[in-house]
Tab-separated table of C-alpha atoms and ligand atoms in Angstrom:
chain	number	residue	atom	x	y	z
N	1	UNK	CA	221.714	-11.067	99.085
N	2	UNK	CA	221.994	-9.063	102.403
N	3	UNK	CA	220.031	-10.121	105.407
N	4	UNK	CA	219.829	-8.441	108.749
N	5	UNK	CA	219.001	-11.252	111.416
N	6	UNK	CA	217.127	-10.608	115.005
N	7	UNK	CA	217.234	-13.333	117.817
N	8	UNK	CA	215.898	-12.698	121.241
N	9	UNK	CA	214.582	-16.187	122.275
N	10	UNK	CA	216.175	-16.491	125.524
N	11	UNK	CA	219.025	-14.660	127.409
N	12	UNK	CA	220.889	-13.401	124.423
N	13	UNK	CA	219.984	-10.330	122.679
N	14	UNK	CA	221.759	-10.601	119.141
N	15	UNK	CA	221.618	-9.220	115.674
N	16	UNK	CA	223.620	-9.919	112.675
N	17	UNK	CA	224.267	-9.088	108.886
N	18	UNK	CA	224.955	-12.248	106.644
N	19	UNK	CA	225.555	-11.642	102.717
N	20	UNK	CA	226.028	-14.256	100.010
N	21	UNK	CA	227.333	-13.344	96.652
N	22	UNK	CA	225.960	-15.435	93.681
N	23	UNK	CA	227.238	-18.924	94.369
N	24	UNK	CA	229.905	-17.960	96.932
N	25	UNK	CA	229.899	-19.326	100.161
N	26	UNK	CA	227.357	-16.785	102.605
N	27	UNK	CA	229.651	-14.363	104.621
N	28	UNK	CA	229.128	-13.312	108.140
N	29	UNK	CA	229.472	-9.442	107.851
N	30	UNK	CA	228.826	-8.956	111.596
N	31	UNK	CA	227.229	-10.738	114.530
N	32	UNK	CA	226.726	-8.768	117.721
N	33	UNK	CA	225.610	-10.788	120.753
N	34	UNK	CA	224.555	-9.349	123.732
N	35	UNK	CA	224.260	-11.661	127.199
N	36	UNK	CA	222.460	-10.960	129.978
N	37	UNK	CA	224.194	-13.519	132.388
N	38	UNK	CA	224.661	-11.013	135.020
N	39	UNK	CA	220.885	-10.005	135.118
N	40	UNK	CA	220.121	-13.379	136.044
N	41	UNK	CA	222.728	-14.379	138.194
N	42	UNK	CA	221.211	-14.024	141.378
N	43	UNK	CA	218.419	-16.027	140.369
N	44	UNK	CA	220.131	-19.101	139.449
N	45	UNK	CA	218.237	-19.335	136.139
N	46	UNK	CA	216.692	-17.281	133.276
N	47	UNK	CA	213.837	-14.921	134.420
N	48	UNK	CA	211.615	-14.623	131.424
N	49	UNK	CA	210.272	-10.860	132.523
N	50	UNK	CA	214.089	-9.549	133.463
N	51	UNK	CA	214.882	-11.315	130.100
N	52	UNK	CA	211.804	-9.760	127.817
N	53	UNK	CA	212.608	-6.363	129.175
N	54	UNK	CA	216.731	-6.385	128.538
N	55	UNK	CA	215.544	-7.544	125.342
N	56	UNK	CA	213.115	-4.985	124.479
N	57	UNK	CA	215.917	-2.252	125.753
N	58	UNK	CA	218.915	-4.041	123.759
N	59	UNK	CA	217.512	-5.001	120.664
N	60	UNK	CA	217.569	-1.655	118.479
N	61	UNK	CA	221.068	-0.994	119.668
N	62	UNK	CA	222.241	-4.421	118.998
N	63	UNK	CA	221.023	-3.787	115.473
N	64	UNK	CA	222.946	-0.555	114.994
N	65	UNK	CA	225.824	-2.042	116.439
N	66	UNK	CA	225.316	-4.931	113.608
N	67	UNK	CA	225.003	-2.544	110.678
N	68	UNK	CA	227.868	-0.324	112.155
N	69	UNK	CA	229.961	-3.333	112.355
N	70	UNK	CA	229.323	-4.591	108.853
N	71	UNK	CA	229.786	-0.885	107.328
N	72	UNK	CA	226.265	-0.855	106.012
N	73	UNK	CA	222.844	0.827	106.465
N	74	UNK	CA	219.254	-0.631	106.233
N	75	UNK	CA	219.090	0.449	102.508
N	76	UNK	CA	221.936	-2.239	101.892
N	77	UNK	CA	219.723	-4.617	103.570
N	78	UNK	CA	217.299	-6.804	101.331
N	79	UNK	CA	215.475	-8.379	104.034
N	80	UNK	CA	214.759	-8.523	107.700
N	81	UNK	CA	214.826	-12.265	109.475
N	82	UNK	CA	213.773	-12.798	113.021
N	83	UNK	CA	213.426	-15.729	115.475
N	84	UNK	CA	209.584	-15.995	115.684
N	85	UNK	CA	209.994	-18.794	118.115
N	86	UNK	CA	210.164	-21.593	119.968
N	87	UNK	CA	211.415	-19.569	123.123
N	88	UNK	CA	210.542	-17.354	126.134
N	89	UNK	CA	207.652	-15.208	124.689
N	90	UNK	CA	208.230	-11.897	126.166
N	91	UNK	CA	211.951	-12.290	124.568
N	92	UNK	CA	210.357	-13.537	121.077
N	93	UNK	CA	207.796	-10.471	121.044
N	94	UNK	CA	210.572	-7.770	121.619
N	95	UNK	CA	212.611	-9.448	118.317
N	96	UNK	CA	209.495	-9.647	116.743
N	97	UNK	CA	207.974	-6.450	116.823
N	98	UNK	CA	211.299	-4.622	116.257
N	99	UNK	CA	211.778	-6.732	113.256
N	100	UNK	CA	207.992	-5.441	112.205
N	101	UNK	CA	208.850	-1.909	112.700
N	102	UNK	CA	211.844	-2.069	110.901
N	103	UNK	CA	209.965	-3.856	107.792
N	104	UNK	CA	207.511	-1.224	108.056
N	105	UNK	CA	209.835	1.680	108.178
N	106	UNK	CA	211.692	0.227	105.099
N	107	UNK	CA	209.699	-1.730	103.450
N	108	UNK	CA	211.642	-4.393	103.438
N	109	UNK	CA	210.365	-8.153	103.256
N	110	UNK	CA	210.162	-10.012	106.599
N	111	UNK	CA	210.999	-13.760	107.402
N	112	UNK	CA	209.875	-15.544	110.672
N	113	UNK	CA	212.689	-18.004	111.356
N	114	UNK	CA	212.442	-20.907	113.684
N	115	UNK	CA	215.086	-20.775	116.258
N	116	UNK	CA	215.828	-24.457	116.125
N	117	UNK	CA	215.888	-24.110	112.136
N	118	UNK	CA	218.545	-21.527	113.026
N	119	UNK	CA	221.051	-23.848	114.968
N	120	UNK	CA	220.226	-26.776	112.463
N	121	UNK	CA	221.423	-24.977	109.609
N	122	UNK	CA	224.215	-23.669	111.022
N	123	UNK	CA	226.623	-26.052	109.526
N	124	UNK	CA	225.739	-25.046	106.226
N	125	UNK	CA	226.817	-21.299	106.788
N	126	UNK	CA	230.116	-22.400	108.088
N	127	UNK	CA	230.705	-25.499	106.271
N	128	UNK	CA	228.398	-25.187	103.169
N	129	UNK	CA	227.313	-28.854	103.728
N	130	UNK	CA	224.540	-30.434	101.325
N	131	UNK	CA	221.345	-31.901	102.380
N	132	UNK	CA	220.649	-34.371	103.841
N	133	UNK	CA	222.797	-34.399	107.202
N	134	UNK	CA	222.157	-35.819	110.846
N	135	UNK	CA	222.347	-33.155	113.284
N	136	UNK	CA	222.653	-33.389	117.016
N	137	UNK	CA	221.182	-30.182	118.822
N	138	UNK	CA	222.680	-30.133	122.471
N	139	UNK	CA	222.323	-27.342	124.757
N	140	UNK	CA	220.709	-25.570	127.854
N	141	UNK	CA	217.070	-25.715	126.261
N	142	UNK	CA	217.097	-28.602	123.634
N	143	UNK	CA	218.543	-31.990	122.826
N	144	UNK	CA	217.356	-33.435	119.387
N	145	UNK	CA	218.466	-35.723	116.565
N	146	UNK	CA	217.319	-34.187	113.569
N	147	UNK	CA	217.500	-35.368	109.893
N	148	UNK	CA	217.763	-32.397	107.980
N	149	UNK	CA	216.630	-32.464	104.501
N	150	UNK	CA	215.982	-29.114	103.203
N	151	UNK	CA	215.582	-25.217	104.457
N	152	UNK	CA	212.119	-26.387	105.809
N	153	UNK	CA	212.416	-30.325	106.262
N	154	UNK	CA	213.391	-31.885	109.319
N	155	UNK	CA	212.484	-35.301	110.569
N	156	UNK	CA	213.356	-35.534	114.456
N	157	UNK	CA	214.617	-38.997	114.957
N	158	UNK	CA	214.610	-38.623	119.067
N	159	UNK	CA	215.477	-36.053	121.658
N	160	UNK	CA	215.254	-35.935	125.380
N	161	UNK	CA	211.771	-36.483	126.946
N	162	UNK	CA	212.577	-34.282	129.924
N	163	UNK	CA	215.754	-32.032	130.684
N	164	UNK	CA	218.311	-30.907	128.025
N	165	UNK	CA	221.752	-31.842	128.953
N	166	UNK	CA	222.852	-28.389	129.415
N	167	UNK	CA	220.224	-28.277	131.775
N	168	UNK	CA	221.553	-31.354	134.111
N	169	UNK	CA	225.455	-29.646	133.870
N	170	UNK	CA	223.897	-26.338	135.254
N	171	UNK	CA	222.169	-28.390	137.898
N	172	UNK	CA	225.091	-30.268	138.943
N	173	UNK	CA	226.995	-27.446	139.309
N	174	UNK	CA	224.562	-25.937	141.448
N	175	UNK	CA	224.477	-28.908	143.644
N	176	UNK	CA	228.023	-29.049	143.832
N	177	UNK	CA	228.360	-25.171	144.353
N	178	UNK	CA	230.205	-24.566	141.315
N	179	UNK	CA	229.669	-21.506	139.193
N	180	UNK	CA	227.307	-21.274	136.390
N	181	UNK	CA	227.224	-21.615	133.180
N	182	UNK	CA	227.668	-25.303	134.799
N	183	UNK	CA	228.817	-26.902	131.742
N	184	UNK	CA	232.630	-25.472	131.879
N	185	UNK	CA	232.955	-25.445	135.426
N	186	UNK	CA	231.656	-29.123	135.572
N	187	UNK	CA	234.160	-29.973	132.911
N	188	UNK	CA	237.065	-28.383	134.363
N	189	UNK	CA	236.504	-30.382	137.766
N	190	UNK	CA	235.889	-33.743	135.545
N	191	UNK	CA	239.330	-33.109	134.191
N	192	UNK	CA	240.640	-33.729	137.694
N	193	UNK	CA	238.515	-36.740	138.671
N	194	UNK	CA	238.060	-40.335	138.303
N	195	UNK	CA	235.061	-41.242	136.114
N	196	UNK	CA	234.677	-44.930	137.660
N	197	UNK	CA	234.604	-44.219	141.252
N	198	UNK	CA	230.827	-43.272	141.541
N	199	UNK	CA	228.372	-45.401	139.491
N	200	UNK	CA	226.024	-43.259	137.177
N	201	UNK	CA	223.200	-45.018	135.544
N	202	UNK	CA	222.802	-44.467	131.416
N	203	UNK	CA	219.285	-43.669	131.015
N	204	UNK	CA	217.074	-45.282	128.091
N	205	UNK	CA	219.982	-47.053	126.814
N	206	UNK	CA	217.635	-50.280	127.437
N	207	UNK	CA	214.893	-48.670	125.292
N	208	UNK	CA	215.224	-48.875	121.516
N	209	UNK	CA	215.256	-45.647	119.342
N	210	UNK	CA	216.953	-42.344	119.995
N	211	UNK	CA	215.020	-40.750	122.944
N	212	UNK	CA	216.958	-39.747	126.016
N	213	UNK	CA	216.347	-38.825	129.345
N	214	UNK	CA	218.751	-36.552	131.768
N	215	UNK	CA	216.905	-35.831	134.832
N	216	UNK	CA	217.333	-39.317	136.325
N	217	UNK	CA	221.245	-38.149	135.862
N	218	UNK	CA	220.457	-35.003	138.137
N	219	UNK	CA	218.859	-36.868	140.581
N	220	UNK	CA	221.576	-39.780	140.772
N	221	UNK	CA	224.128	-36.914	141.351
N	222	UNK	CA	221.935	-35.697	144.198
N	223	UNK	CA	221.795	-38.678	146.069
N	224	UNK	CA	225.270	-39.852	145.697
N	225	UNK	CA	226.469	-36.168	146.770
N	226	UNK	CA	224.084	-36.698	149.952
N	227	UNK	CA	225.457	-39.975	150.790
N	228	UNK	CA	228.918	-38.989	150.605
N	229	UNK	CA	228.247	-36.035	152.866
N	230	UNK	CA	226.370	-38.137	155.269
N	231	UNK	CA	229.300	-40.531	155.552
N	232	UNK	CA	232.049	-37.955	155.716
N	233	UNK	CA	230.500	-34.815	156.801
N	234	UNK	CA	231.251	-32.855	153.981
N	235	UNK	CA	232.884	-33.212	150.368
N	236	UNK	CA	236.435	-33.191	149.559
N	237	UNK	CA	237.670	-31.789	146.098
N	238	UNK	CA	238.473	-35.268	145.110
N	239	UNK	CA	235.194	-36.517	145.904
N	240	UNK	CA	233.619	-33.239	143.702
N	241	UNK	CA	235.955	-33.908	141.030
N	242	UNK	CA	234.894	-37.528	140.836
N	243	UNK	CA	231.086	-36.892	140.826
N	244	UNK	CA	231.781	-34.499	138.054
N	245	UNK	CA	233.595	-36.871	135.923
N	246	UNK	CA	231.347	-39.756	136.457
N	247	UNK	CA	228.148	-37.550	135.835
N	248	UNK	CA	229.889	-36.279	132.392
N	249	UNK	CA	230.998	-39.578	131.336
N	250	UNK	CA	227.460	-40.974	131.738
N	251	UNK	CA	225.815	-37.965	129.604
N	252	UNK	CA	228.701	-38.639	127.130
N	253	UNK	CA	228.093	-42.053	126.792
N	254	UNK	CA	224.215	-41.585	126.299
N	255	UNK	CA	224.601	-39.058	123.843
N	256	UNK	CA	227.374	-41.322	121.699
N	257	UNK	CA	224.905	-44.391	121.597
N	258	UNK	CA	222.298	-42.483	120.894
N	259	UNK	CA	224.121	-41.123	117.993
N	260	UNK	CA	225.427	-44.376	116.793
N	261	UNK	CA	221.629	-45.476	116.626
N	262	UNK	CA	220.546	-42.053	115.030
N	263	UNK	CA	223.332	-42.524	112.548
N	264	UNK	CA	221.742	-45.897	111.754
N	265	UNK	CA	218.641	-44.316	110.434
N	266	UNK	CA	220.208	-41.587	108.588
N	267	UNK	CA	222.894	-43.757	106.829
N	268	UNK	CA	219.822	-46.157	105.791
N	269	UNK	CA	219.054	-42.907	103.395
N	270	UNK	CA	222.074	-43.763	101.684
N	271	UNK	CA	223.059	-40.223	101.593
N	272	UNK	CA	226.271	-39.357	99.107
N	273	UNK	CA	228.449	-37.520	101.590
N	274	UNK	CA	227.574	-38.395	104.812
N	275	UNK	CA	227.631	-35.563	107.570
N	276	UNK	CA	227.214	-35.908	111.580
N	277	UNK	CA	226.958	-31.889	112.904
N	278	UNK	CA	226.295	-30.855	116.079
N	279	UNK	CA	225.380	-27.393	117.494
N	280	UNK	CA	224.574	-26.032	120.704
N	281	UNK	CA	226.701	-25.226	123.855
N	282	UNK	CA	227.120	-28.668	125.472
N	283	UNK	CA	228.824	-29.476	122.017
N	284	UNK	CA	231.757	-27.413	123.552
N	285	UNK	CA	232.518	-30.099	126.016
N	286	UNK	CA	235.529	-31.995	124.827
N	287	UNK	CA	234.581	-35.401	126.106
N	288	UNK	CA	231.558	-35.418	124.328
N	289	UNK	CA	232.950	-33.906	121.247
N	290	UNK	CA	235.660	-36.354	121.013
N	291	UNK	CA	233.056	-39.010	121.612
N	292	UNK	CA	230.761	-37.970	119.062
N	293	UNK	CA	233.648	-37.527	116.592
N	294	UNK	CA	234.596	-41.231	117.395
N	295	UNK	CA	231.185	-42.597	116.707
N	296	UNK	CA	230.991	-40.638	113.219
N	297	UNK	CA	234.665	-41.846	112.082
N	298	UNK	CA	233.236	-45.242	113.571
N	299	UNK	CA	230.709	-45.034	110.661
N	300	UNK	CA	232.804	-43.187	107.980
N	301	UNK	CA	230.881	-40.076	108.791
N	302	UNK	CA	232.145	-36.727	108.394
N	303	UNK	CA	231.976	-34.866	111.565
N	304	UNK	CA	230.948	-31.028	111.621
N	305	UNK	CA	231.225	-28.920	114.650
N	306	UNK	CA	230.583	-25.098	114.167
N	307	UNK	CA	232.812	-22.445	116.299
N	308	UNK	CA	231.588	-22.033	119.371
N	309	UNK	CA	230.383	-18.771	118.851
N	310	UNK	CA	227.902	-19.777	116.250
N	311	UNK	CA	226.803	-23.285	118.341
N	312	UNK	CA	225.384	-21.013	120.818
N	313	UNK	CA	222.432	-18.426	120.327
N	314	UNK	CA	223.587	-15.842	118.005
N	315	UNK	CA	221.725	-14.027	115.015
N	316	UNK	CA	223.909	-14.988	112.075
N	317	UNK	CA	222.110	-18.718	111.816
N	318	UNK	CA	218.993	-16.672	111.807
N	319	UNK	CA	219.992	-14.315	109.095
N	320	UNK	CA	221.416	-17.598	107.227
N	321	UNK	CA	218.249	-19.253	107.758
N	322	UNK	CA	216.005	-16.431	106.708
N	323	UNK	CA	218.069	-16.475	103.491
N	324	UNK	CA	217.067	-19.773	102.625
N	325	UNK	CA	214.002	-19.168	102.961
N	326	UNK	CA	213.798	-16.174	101.323
N	327	UNK	CA	215.255	-17.679	98.350
N	328	UNK	CA	212.991	-20.360	98.648
N	329	UNK	CA	210.104	-18.216	98.073
N	330	UNK	CA	208.982	-17.813	101.736
N	331	UNK	CA	208.178	-14.559	102.901
N	332	UNK	CA	205.863	-13.104	106.269
N	333	UNK	CA	203.968	-10.104	106.555
N	334	UNK	CA	202.652	-8.072	109.853
N	335	UNK	CA	200.422	-10.892	110.731
N	336	UNK	CA	203.679	-13.017	111.807
N	337	UNK	CA	203.197	-14.036	115.297
N	338	UNK	CA	205.611	-14.976	118.332
N	339	UNK	CA	205.184	-18.453	118.821
N	340	UNK	CA	206.581	-20.041	122.570
N	341	UNK	CA	206.381	-23.697	120.917
N	342	UNK	CA	207.086	-24.461	117.430
N	343	UNK	CA	208.233	-27.840	116.532
N	344	UNK	CA	210.587	-28.344	113.425
N	345	UNK	CA	209.163	-31.548	112.887
N	346	UNK	CA	205.237	-31.395	113.082
N	347	UNK	CA	204.565	-34.777	111.932
N	348	UNK	CA	206.285	-36.934	115.148
N	349	UNK	CA	204.125	-36.680	118.283
N	350	UNK	CA	205.336	-34.033	120.547
N	351	UNK	CA	208.283	-34.520	123.290
N	352	UNK	CA	207.682	-34.796	126.817
N	353	UNK	CA	209.943	-32.881	128.582
N	354	UNK	CA	210.263	-29.207	129.206
N	355	UNK	CA	213.644	-27.284	129.448
N	356	UNK	CA	214.736	-23.713	130.249
N	357	UNK	CA	212.752	-22.557	127.291
N	358	UNK	CA	209.493	-24.177	128.257
N	359	UNK	CA	208.372	-27.182	126.563
N	360	UNK	CA	210.704	-28.894	124.368
N	361	UNK	CA	209.550	-28.073	120.595
F	1	LIG	O1	223.473	-23.225	123.355
F	1	LIG	P1	223.866	-22.545	124.539
F	1	LIG	O2	224.512	-21.370	124.673
F	1	LIG	O3	222.116	-21.925	125.136
F	1	LIG	C1	221.187	-22.721	125.055
F	1	LIG	O4	220.575	-23.169	125.812
F	1	LIG	O5	220.066	-22.077	124.003
F	1	LIG	O6	223.792	-23.434	125.611
F	1	LIG	C2	223.948	-23.321	127.001
F	1	LIG	C3	224.304	-24.465	127.500
F	1	LIG	C4	224.399	-24.370	129.471
F	1	LIG	O7	223.496	-25.235	129.831
F	1	LIG	C5	225.674	-24.787	129.488
F	1	LIG	O8	226.142	-25.240	130.871
F	1	LIG	C6	226.211	-25.508	128.515
F	1	LIG	O9	225.477	-25.123	127.298
F	1	LIG	N1	227.582	-25.671	128.345
F	1	LIG	C7	228.349	-26.881	128.370
F	1	LIG	C8	229.492	-26.466	128.260
F	1	LIG	N2	229.826	-25.146	127.688
F	1	LIG	C9	228.548	-24.877	127.946
F	1	LIG	N3	227.822	-28.311	128.603
F	1	LIG	C10	228.928	-29.161	128.910
F	1	LIG	N4	230.223	-28.947	128.503
F	1	LIG	C11	230.637	-27.662	128.083
F	1	LIG	N5	232.108	-27.295	128.237
F	2	LIG	ZN1	219.304	-21.786	120.951
């Protein structure tokens, strides 16, 4: 089975071809990601209208490149999968309209995929893990613990009630005059710093359960920065590094402790080969990664982290999730709608926060 996948829900225009033969592991034949960082750089964040226009301009080029790289044509494809939400609506629409056009033109089946399901199913594409597993999805737009029990069966055990950690890293970088995206630059500074010099809160650790909050950390950083600037008239390189290290340690501690709690809930189900999987750009952070690895090992649980190119937004994950849906008998038609919000777990109450992709799904 060969699936063409399209992704355009935030600031990456992506297309990919994924193929699976019989019971062999699925293979990524091609995965093209055209980023838009330079288009948004001057604005300090993703501008939805600019993103939508760029997606509309590039998505067909992206599809062509993905087919070319895979050495295939549309006649080799069995179905077209597309992100139908959640995300910035103009971008999602660009992808959905392109996929509908391709489906009408070729007569191929159309499959709408939830972007979060794409992330959440990635460890099955990369590491062939079985259900059920625990997923921590942690990026610039999302932060949630998901008990993944099937292609379409997700239970959210908790998530952020305000910002996503990636957003907090990006904001921290802005406040300290470091380049975007903030995650890698804050991490690089933190490596030179002392994490104990400035005290940062560990939000919501006093509250039971797996919900998290990161907006207070941002505010704490702003206050501490202003205090230091007031006292000394500016920040030295050491101050900046210590602020980054303290902030990063606080995020890592919160994620580690909440993961410990989420694992407890997951392990209560007695899964046969327990797995903790991560996805999202923040999973690239080596301190966070090592703390999560430690928590997994502490509980005798296997830790799976897909390669970074498949942790961040891409279309291979959409093609793969589409393949699972198609095999399970799901298919859409031209009534498929683009959805700015689309919670994976519709039985849990909505989370309060909103990230750079709009309200958290
Ligand atoms: O998954 P992603 O590429 O896009 C979405 O948000 O969907 O994640 C991007 C986020 C950015 O906020 C970026 O600052 C953060 O991931 N990030 C990191 C690191 N690398 C990227 N955060 C912390 N440490 C890193 N090394
Ligand atoms: Zn994403």
